[in-house]
Short mmCIF file of C-alpha atoms in Angstrom, two decimals:
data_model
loop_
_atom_site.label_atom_id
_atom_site.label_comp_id
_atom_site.label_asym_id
_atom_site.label_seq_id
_atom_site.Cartn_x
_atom_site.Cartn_y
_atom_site.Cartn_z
CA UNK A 1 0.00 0.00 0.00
CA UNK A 2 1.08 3.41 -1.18
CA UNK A 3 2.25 5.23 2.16
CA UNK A 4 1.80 8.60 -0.01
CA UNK A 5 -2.07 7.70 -0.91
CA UNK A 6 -2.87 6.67 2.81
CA UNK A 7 -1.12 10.41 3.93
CA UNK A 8 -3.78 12.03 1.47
CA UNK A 9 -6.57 10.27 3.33
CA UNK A 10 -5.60 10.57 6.72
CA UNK A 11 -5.16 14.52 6.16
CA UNK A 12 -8.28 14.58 4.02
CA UNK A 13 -10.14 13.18 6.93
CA UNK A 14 -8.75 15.49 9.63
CA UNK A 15 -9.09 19.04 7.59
CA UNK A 16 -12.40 17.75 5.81
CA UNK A 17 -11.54 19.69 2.94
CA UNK A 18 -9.82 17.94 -0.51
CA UNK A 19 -8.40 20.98 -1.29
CA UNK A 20 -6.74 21.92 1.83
CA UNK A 21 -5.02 18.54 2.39
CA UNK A 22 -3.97 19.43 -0.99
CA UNK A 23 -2.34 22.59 0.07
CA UNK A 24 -0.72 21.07 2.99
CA UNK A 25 0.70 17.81 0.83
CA UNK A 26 2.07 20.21 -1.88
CA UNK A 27 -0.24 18.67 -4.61
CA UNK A 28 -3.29 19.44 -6.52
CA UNK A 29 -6.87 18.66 -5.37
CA UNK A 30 -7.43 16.52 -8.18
CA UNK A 31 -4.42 14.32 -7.06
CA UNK A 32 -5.58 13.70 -3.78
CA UNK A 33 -9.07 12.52 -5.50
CA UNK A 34 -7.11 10.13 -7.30
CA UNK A 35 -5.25 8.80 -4.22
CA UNK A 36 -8.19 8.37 -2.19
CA UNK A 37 -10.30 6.95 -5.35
CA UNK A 38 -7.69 4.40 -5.58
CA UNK A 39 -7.25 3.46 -1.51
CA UNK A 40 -10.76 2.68 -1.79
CA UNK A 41 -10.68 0.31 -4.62
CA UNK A 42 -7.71 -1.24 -3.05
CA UNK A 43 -9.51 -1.92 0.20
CA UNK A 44 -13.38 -2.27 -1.85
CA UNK A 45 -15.28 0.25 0.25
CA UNK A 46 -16.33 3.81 0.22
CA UNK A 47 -14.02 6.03 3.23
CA UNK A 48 -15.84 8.99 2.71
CA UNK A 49 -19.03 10.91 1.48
CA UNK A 50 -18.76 13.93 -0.43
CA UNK A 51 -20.94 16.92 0.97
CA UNK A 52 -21.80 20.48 0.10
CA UNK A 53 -18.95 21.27 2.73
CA UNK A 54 -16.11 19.10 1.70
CA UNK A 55 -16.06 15.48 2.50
CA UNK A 56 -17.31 13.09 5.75
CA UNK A 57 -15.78 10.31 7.39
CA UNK A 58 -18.39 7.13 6.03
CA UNK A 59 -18.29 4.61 9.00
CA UNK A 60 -15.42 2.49 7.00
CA UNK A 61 -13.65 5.40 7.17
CA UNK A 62 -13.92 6.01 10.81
CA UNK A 63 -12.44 2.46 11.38
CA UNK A 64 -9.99 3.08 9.22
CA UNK A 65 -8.80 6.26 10.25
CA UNK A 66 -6.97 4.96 13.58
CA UNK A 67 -4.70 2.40 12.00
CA UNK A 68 -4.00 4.71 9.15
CA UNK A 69 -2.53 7.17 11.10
CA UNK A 70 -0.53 4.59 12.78
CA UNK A 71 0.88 3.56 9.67
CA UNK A 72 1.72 7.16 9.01
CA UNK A 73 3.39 7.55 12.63
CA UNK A 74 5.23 4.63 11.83
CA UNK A 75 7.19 5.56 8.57
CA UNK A 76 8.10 8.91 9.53
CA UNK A 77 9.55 7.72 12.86
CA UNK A 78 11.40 4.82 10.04
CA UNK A 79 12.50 7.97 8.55
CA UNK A 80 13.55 9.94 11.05
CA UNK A 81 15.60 7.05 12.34
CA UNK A 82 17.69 7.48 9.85
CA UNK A 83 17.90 10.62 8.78
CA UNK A 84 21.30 12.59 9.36
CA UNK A 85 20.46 15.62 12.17
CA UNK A 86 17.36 13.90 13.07
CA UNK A 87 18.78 10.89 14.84
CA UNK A 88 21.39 9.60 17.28
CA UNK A 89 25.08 10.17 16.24
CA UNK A 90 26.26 6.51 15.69
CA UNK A 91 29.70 5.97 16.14
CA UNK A 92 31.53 3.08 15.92
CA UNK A 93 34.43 2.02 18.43
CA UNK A 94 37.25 -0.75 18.46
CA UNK A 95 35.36 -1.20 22.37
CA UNK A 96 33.91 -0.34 25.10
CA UNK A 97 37.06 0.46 27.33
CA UNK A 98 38.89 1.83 24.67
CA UNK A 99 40.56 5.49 23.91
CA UNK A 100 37.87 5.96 21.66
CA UNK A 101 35.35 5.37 24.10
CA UNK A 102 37.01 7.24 26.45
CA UNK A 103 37.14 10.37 24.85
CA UNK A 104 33.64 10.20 23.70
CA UNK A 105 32.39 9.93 27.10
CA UNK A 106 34.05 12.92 28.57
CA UNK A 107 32.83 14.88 25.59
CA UNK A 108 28.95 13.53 26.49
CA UNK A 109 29.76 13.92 30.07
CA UNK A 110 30.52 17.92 28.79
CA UNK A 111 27.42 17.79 26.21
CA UNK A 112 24.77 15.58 27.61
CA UNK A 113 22.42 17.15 25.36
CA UNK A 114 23.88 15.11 22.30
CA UNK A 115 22.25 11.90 20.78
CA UNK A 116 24.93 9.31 20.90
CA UNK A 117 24.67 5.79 19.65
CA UNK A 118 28.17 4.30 20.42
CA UNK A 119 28.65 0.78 18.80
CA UNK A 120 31.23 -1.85 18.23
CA UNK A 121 31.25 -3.45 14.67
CA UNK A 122 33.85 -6.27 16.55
CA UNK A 123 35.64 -6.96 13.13
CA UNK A 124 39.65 -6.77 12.26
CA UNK A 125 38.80 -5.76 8.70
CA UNK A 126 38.72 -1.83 8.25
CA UNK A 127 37.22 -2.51 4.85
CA UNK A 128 33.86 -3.87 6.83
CA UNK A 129 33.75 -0.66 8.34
CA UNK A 130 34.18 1.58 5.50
CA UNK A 131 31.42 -0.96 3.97
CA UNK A 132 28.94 0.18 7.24
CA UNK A 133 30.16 4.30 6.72
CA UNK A 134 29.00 4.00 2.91
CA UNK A 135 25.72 2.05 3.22
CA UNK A 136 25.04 4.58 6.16
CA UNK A 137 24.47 1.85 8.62
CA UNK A 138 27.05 3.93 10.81
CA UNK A 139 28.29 7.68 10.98
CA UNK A 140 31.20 7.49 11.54
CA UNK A 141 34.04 4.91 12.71
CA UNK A 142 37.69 4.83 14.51
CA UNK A 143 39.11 2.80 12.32
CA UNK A 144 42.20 3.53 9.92
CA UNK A 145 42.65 2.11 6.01
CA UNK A 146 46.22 2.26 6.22
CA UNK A 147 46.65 2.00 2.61
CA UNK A 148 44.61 5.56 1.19
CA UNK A 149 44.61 4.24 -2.37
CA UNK A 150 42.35 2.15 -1.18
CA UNK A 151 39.70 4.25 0.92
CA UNK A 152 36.64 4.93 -1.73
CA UNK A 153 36.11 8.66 -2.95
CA UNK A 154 33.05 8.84 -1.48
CA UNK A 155 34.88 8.35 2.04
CA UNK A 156 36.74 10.57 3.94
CA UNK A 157 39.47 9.60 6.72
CA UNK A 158 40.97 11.97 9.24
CA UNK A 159 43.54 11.71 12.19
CA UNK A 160 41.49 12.32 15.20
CA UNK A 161 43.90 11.83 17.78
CA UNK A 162 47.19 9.73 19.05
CA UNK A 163 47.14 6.99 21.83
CA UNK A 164 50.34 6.63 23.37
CA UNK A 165 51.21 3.07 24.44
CA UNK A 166 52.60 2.66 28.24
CA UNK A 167 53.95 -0.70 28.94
CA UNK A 168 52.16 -2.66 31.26
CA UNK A 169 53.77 -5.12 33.51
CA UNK A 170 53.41 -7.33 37.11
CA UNK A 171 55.34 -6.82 40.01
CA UNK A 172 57.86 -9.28 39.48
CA UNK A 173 59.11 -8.18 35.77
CA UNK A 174 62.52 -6.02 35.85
CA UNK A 175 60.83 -2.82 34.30
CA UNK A 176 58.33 -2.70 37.41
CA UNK A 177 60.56 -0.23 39.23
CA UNK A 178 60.39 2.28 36.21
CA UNK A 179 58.52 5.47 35.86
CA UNK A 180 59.01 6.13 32.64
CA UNK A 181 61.08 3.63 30.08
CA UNK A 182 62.42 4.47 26.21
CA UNK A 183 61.80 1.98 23.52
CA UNK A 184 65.59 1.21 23.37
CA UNK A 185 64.96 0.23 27.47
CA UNK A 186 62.66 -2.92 25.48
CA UNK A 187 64.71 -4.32 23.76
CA UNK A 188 64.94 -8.29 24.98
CA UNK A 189 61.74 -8.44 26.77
CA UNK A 190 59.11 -10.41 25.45
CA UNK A 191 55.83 -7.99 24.53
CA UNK A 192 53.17 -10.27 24.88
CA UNK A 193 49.99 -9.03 22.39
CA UNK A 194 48.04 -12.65 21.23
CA UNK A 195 45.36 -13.02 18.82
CA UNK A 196 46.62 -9.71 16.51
CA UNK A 197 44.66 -10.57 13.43
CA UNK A 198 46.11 -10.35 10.11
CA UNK A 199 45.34 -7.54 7.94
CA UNK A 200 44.02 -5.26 10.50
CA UNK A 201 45.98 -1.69 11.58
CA UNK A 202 46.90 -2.92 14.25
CA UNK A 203 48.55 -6.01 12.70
CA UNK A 204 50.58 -3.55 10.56
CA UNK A 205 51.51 -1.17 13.21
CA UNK A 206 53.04 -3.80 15.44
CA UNK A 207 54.89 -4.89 12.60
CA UNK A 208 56.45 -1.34 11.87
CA UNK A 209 57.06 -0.94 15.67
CA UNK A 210 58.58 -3.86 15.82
CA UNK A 211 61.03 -3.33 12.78
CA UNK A 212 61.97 0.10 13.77
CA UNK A 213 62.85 -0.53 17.67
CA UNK A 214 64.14 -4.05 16.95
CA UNK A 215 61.42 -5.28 19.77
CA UNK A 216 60.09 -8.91 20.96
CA UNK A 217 56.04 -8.65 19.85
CA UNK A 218 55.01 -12.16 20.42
CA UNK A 219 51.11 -12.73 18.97
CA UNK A 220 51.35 -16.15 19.77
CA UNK A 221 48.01 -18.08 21.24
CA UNK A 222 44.39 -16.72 20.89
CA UNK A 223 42.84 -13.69 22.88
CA UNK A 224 40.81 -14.80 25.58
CA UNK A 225 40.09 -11.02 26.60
CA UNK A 226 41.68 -9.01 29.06
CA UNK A 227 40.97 -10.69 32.05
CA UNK A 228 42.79 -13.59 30.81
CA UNK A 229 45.89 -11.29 29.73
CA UNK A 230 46.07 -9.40 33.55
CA UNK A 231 45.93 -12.37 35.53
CA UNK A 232 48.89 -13.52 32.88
CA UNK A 233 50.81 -10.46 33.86
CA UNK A 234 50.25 -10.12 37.21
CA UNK A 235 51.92 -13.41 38.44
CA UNK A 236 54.50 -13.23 35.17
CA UNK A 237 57.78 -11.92 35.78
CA UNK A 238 58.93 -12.09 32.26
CA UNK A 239 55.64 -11.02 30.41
CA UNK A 240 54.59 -7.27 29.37
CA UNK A 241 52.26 -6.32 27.02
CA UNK A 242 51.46 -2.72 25.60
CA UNK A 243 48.32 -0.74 26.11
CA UNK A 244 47.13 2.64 25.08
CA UNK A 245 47.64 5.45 27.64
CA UNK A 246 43.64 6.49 27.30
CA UNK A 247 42.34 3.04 27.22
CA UNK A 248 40.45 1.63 30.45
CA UNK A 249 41.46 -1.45 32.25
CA UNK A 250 40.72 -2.29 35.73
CA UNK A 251 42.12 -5.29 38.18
CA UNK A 252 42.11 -6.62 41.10
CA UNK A 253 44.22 -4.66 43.58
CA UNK A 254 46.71 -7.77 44.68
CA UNK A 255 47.34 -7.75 40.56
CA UNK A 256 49.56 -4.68 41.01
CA UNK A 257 49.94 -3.99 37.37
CA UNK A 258 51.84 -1.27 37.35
CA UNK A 259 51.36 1.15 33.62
CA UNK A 260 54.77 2.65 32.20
CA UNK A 261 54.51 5.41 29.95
CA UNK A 262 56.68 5.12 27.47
CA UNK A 263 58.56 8.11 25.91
CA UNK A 264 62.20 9.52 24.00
CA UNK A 265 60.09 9.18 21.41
CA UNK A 266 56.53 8.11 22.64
CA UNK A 267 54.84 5.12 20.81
CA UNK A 268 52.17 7.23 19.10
CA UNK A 269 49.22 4.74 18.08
CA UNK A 270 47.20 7.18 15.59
CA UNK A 271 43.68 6.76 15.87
CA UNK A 272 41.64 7.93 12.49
CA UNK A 273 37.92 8.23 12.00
CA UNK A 274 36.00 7.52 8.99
CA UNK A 275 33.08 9.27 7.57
CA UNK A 276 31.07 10.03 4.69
CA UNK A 277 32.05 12.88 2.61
CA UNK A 278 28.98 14.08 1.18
CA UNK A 279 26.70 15.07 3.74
CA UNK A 280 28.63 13.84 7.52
CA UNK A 281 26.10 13.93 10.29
CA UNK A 282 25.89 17.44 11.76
CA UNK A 283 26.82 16.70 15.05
CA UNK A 284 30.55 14.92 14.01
CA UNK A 285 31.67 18.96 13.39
CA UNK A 286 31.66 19.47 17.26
CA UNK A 287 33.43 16.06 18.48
CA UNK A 288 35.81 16.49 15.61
CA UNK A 289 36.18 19.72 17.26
CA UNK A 290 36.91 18.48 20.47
CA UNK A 291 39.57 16.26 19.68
CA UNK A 292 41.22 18.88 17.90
CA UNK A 293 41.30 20.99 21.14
CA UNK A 294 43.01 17.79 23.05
CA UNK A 295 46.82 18.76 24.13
CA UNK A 296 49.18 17.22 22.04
CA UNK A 297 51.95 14.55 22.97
CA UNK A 298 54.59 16.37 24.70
CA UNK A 299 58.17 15.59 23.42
CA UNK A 300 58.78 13.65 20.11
CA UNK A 301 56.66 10.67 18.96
CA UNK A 302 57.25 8.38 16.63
CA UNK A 303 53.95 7.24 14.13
CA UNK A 304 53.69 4.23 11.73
CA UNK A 305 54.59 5.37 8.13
CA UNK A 306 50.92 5.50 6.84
CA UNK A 307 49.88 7.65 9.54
CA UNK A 308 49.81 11.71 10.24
CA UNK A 309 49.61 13.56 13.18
CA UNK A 310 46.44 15.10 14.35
CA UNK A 311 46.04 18.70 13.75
CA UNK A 312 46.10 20.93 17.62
CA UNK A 313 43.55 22.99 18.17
CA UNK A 314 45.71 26.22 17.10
CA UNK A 315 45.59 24.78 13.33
CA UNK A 316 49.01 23.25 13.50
CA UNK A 317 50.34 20.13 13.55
CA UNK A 318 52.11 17.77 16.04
CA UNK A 319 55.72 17.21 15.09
#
């Protein structure tokens, strides 16, 4: 059934006047005839009686008038559901705990009035997300095609902001004691990140890090989550793994992780986001925004080679 023809007759009924349901649907009179002339062959019975005044409800037409407006209600809420400016902001995240998370909850926790649908897509492929930007099943995403030759036209990929990777270790490894440790200080210990799943940024940054520090990173063995990988660590004294400095992990106090920033140059993980380039939902202007207005990494920082830095709030960029 024509959505269009049971609008006509729904405003027909509640103005009583053909021609000013007309006026209000942008069409003529004589189209809205037509629609209702042809609702009421579709459903074989007469909705309304024609009268010196305009036109009356017949008592068909009284039944019917309830459920049609609930069909009405119906597809414009479908509509609006989807509709850029008119719906939540969906955003996709690599998790719950993670820097992207983070950040977007202290910029809710500052704007409370925005509509946020945070999601996780929980795939390694980037491609499936740029797949989910395009069909507009998602807004945006923090996810990085490290390759731009391969990014479509009709999406767009920014830095949004670097995640600096502390070390994180149990009480009983030899870099416990440290405050702070350089990537030469790593050199010989085994860095401990399992299931790192091929063909994802991730995959590729490790790699890079790993050539350009001359450092252990062991993916060996699946990923049975992060409680797994703590209690690993925490009674380990030979294990570390690395973690980003904004990401959220909690333990159990007799754990005593202990979280090592690492710096001379900090390990810069570059978080991107993804979005459509024709017509971006209005509210991604004002988180893009915010991350923008995050202070940068002090000191130098070394990035994988298909990264950039993000660009500071005072329109220049980290170095």
């Amino acid at each position: 059934m024509d959505t269009e023809v049971v609008r006509s007759f729904v405003r027909a009924a509640e103005l009583g006047q053909l021609q000013q349901a007309a006026d209000e649907l942008g069409v003529t009179q004589q189209a809205v005839s037509k629609r209702i002339a042809a609702l009421e062959r579709e459903l074989d019975v007469r909705l309304f009686t024609r009268t010196a005044r305009g036109v009356e409800l017949t008592l068909d037409g009284q039944a019917f008038l309830p459920h049609a407006r609930n069909v009405i209600t119906d597809v414009d809420r479908a509509i609006t559901s989807i509709r850029p400016g008119s719906r939540a902001l969906r955003i996709d995240v690599l998790g719950l705990r993670s820097a992207q998370a983070v950040l977007l909850h202290d910029y809710w926790r500052s704007h409370p009035e925005t509509d946020l649908d945070v999601v996780t897509l929980r795939v390694n492929d980037p491609r499936v997300a740029v797949a989910a930007v395009q069909a507009g099943e998602l807004d945006a995403s923090f996810r990085s095609v490290t390759d731009r030759a391969a990014l479509p036209q009709d999406v767009r990929m920014i830095p949004a902001f670097d995640s600096p990777l502390e070390l994180l270790v149990g009480p009983r490894h030899p870099l416990a004691p440290a405050r702070t440790l350089t990537p030469a200080q790593l050199r010989g210990h085994r860095i401990w990140v399992p299931g790192i799943a091929p063909r994802s940024e991730w995959a590729e940054f490790y790699d890079q890090l790993a050539t350009g520090f001359d450092l252990r990173i062991d993916a060996a063995g699946p990923n049975f989550g992060n409680e797994v990988l703590l209690d690993i660590l925490a009674d380990s004294a030979d294990v570390a793994t690395l973690v980003g400095s904004r990401d959220r992990y909690l333990w159990p106090a007799n754990h005593d992780l202990r979280r090592i920033p690492i710096v001379n140059p900090a390990l810069a993980y570059p978080i991107s986001l993804l979005f459509p380039r024709a017509n971006p939902h209005p509210g991604l202007r004002a988180i893009i925004s915010h991350f923008a207005n995050l202070a940068p990494l002090p000191g130098a920082a070394w990035r994988p080679s298909w990264a950039t830095a993000p660009h500071r709030a005072d329109g220049r960029t980290e170095t």
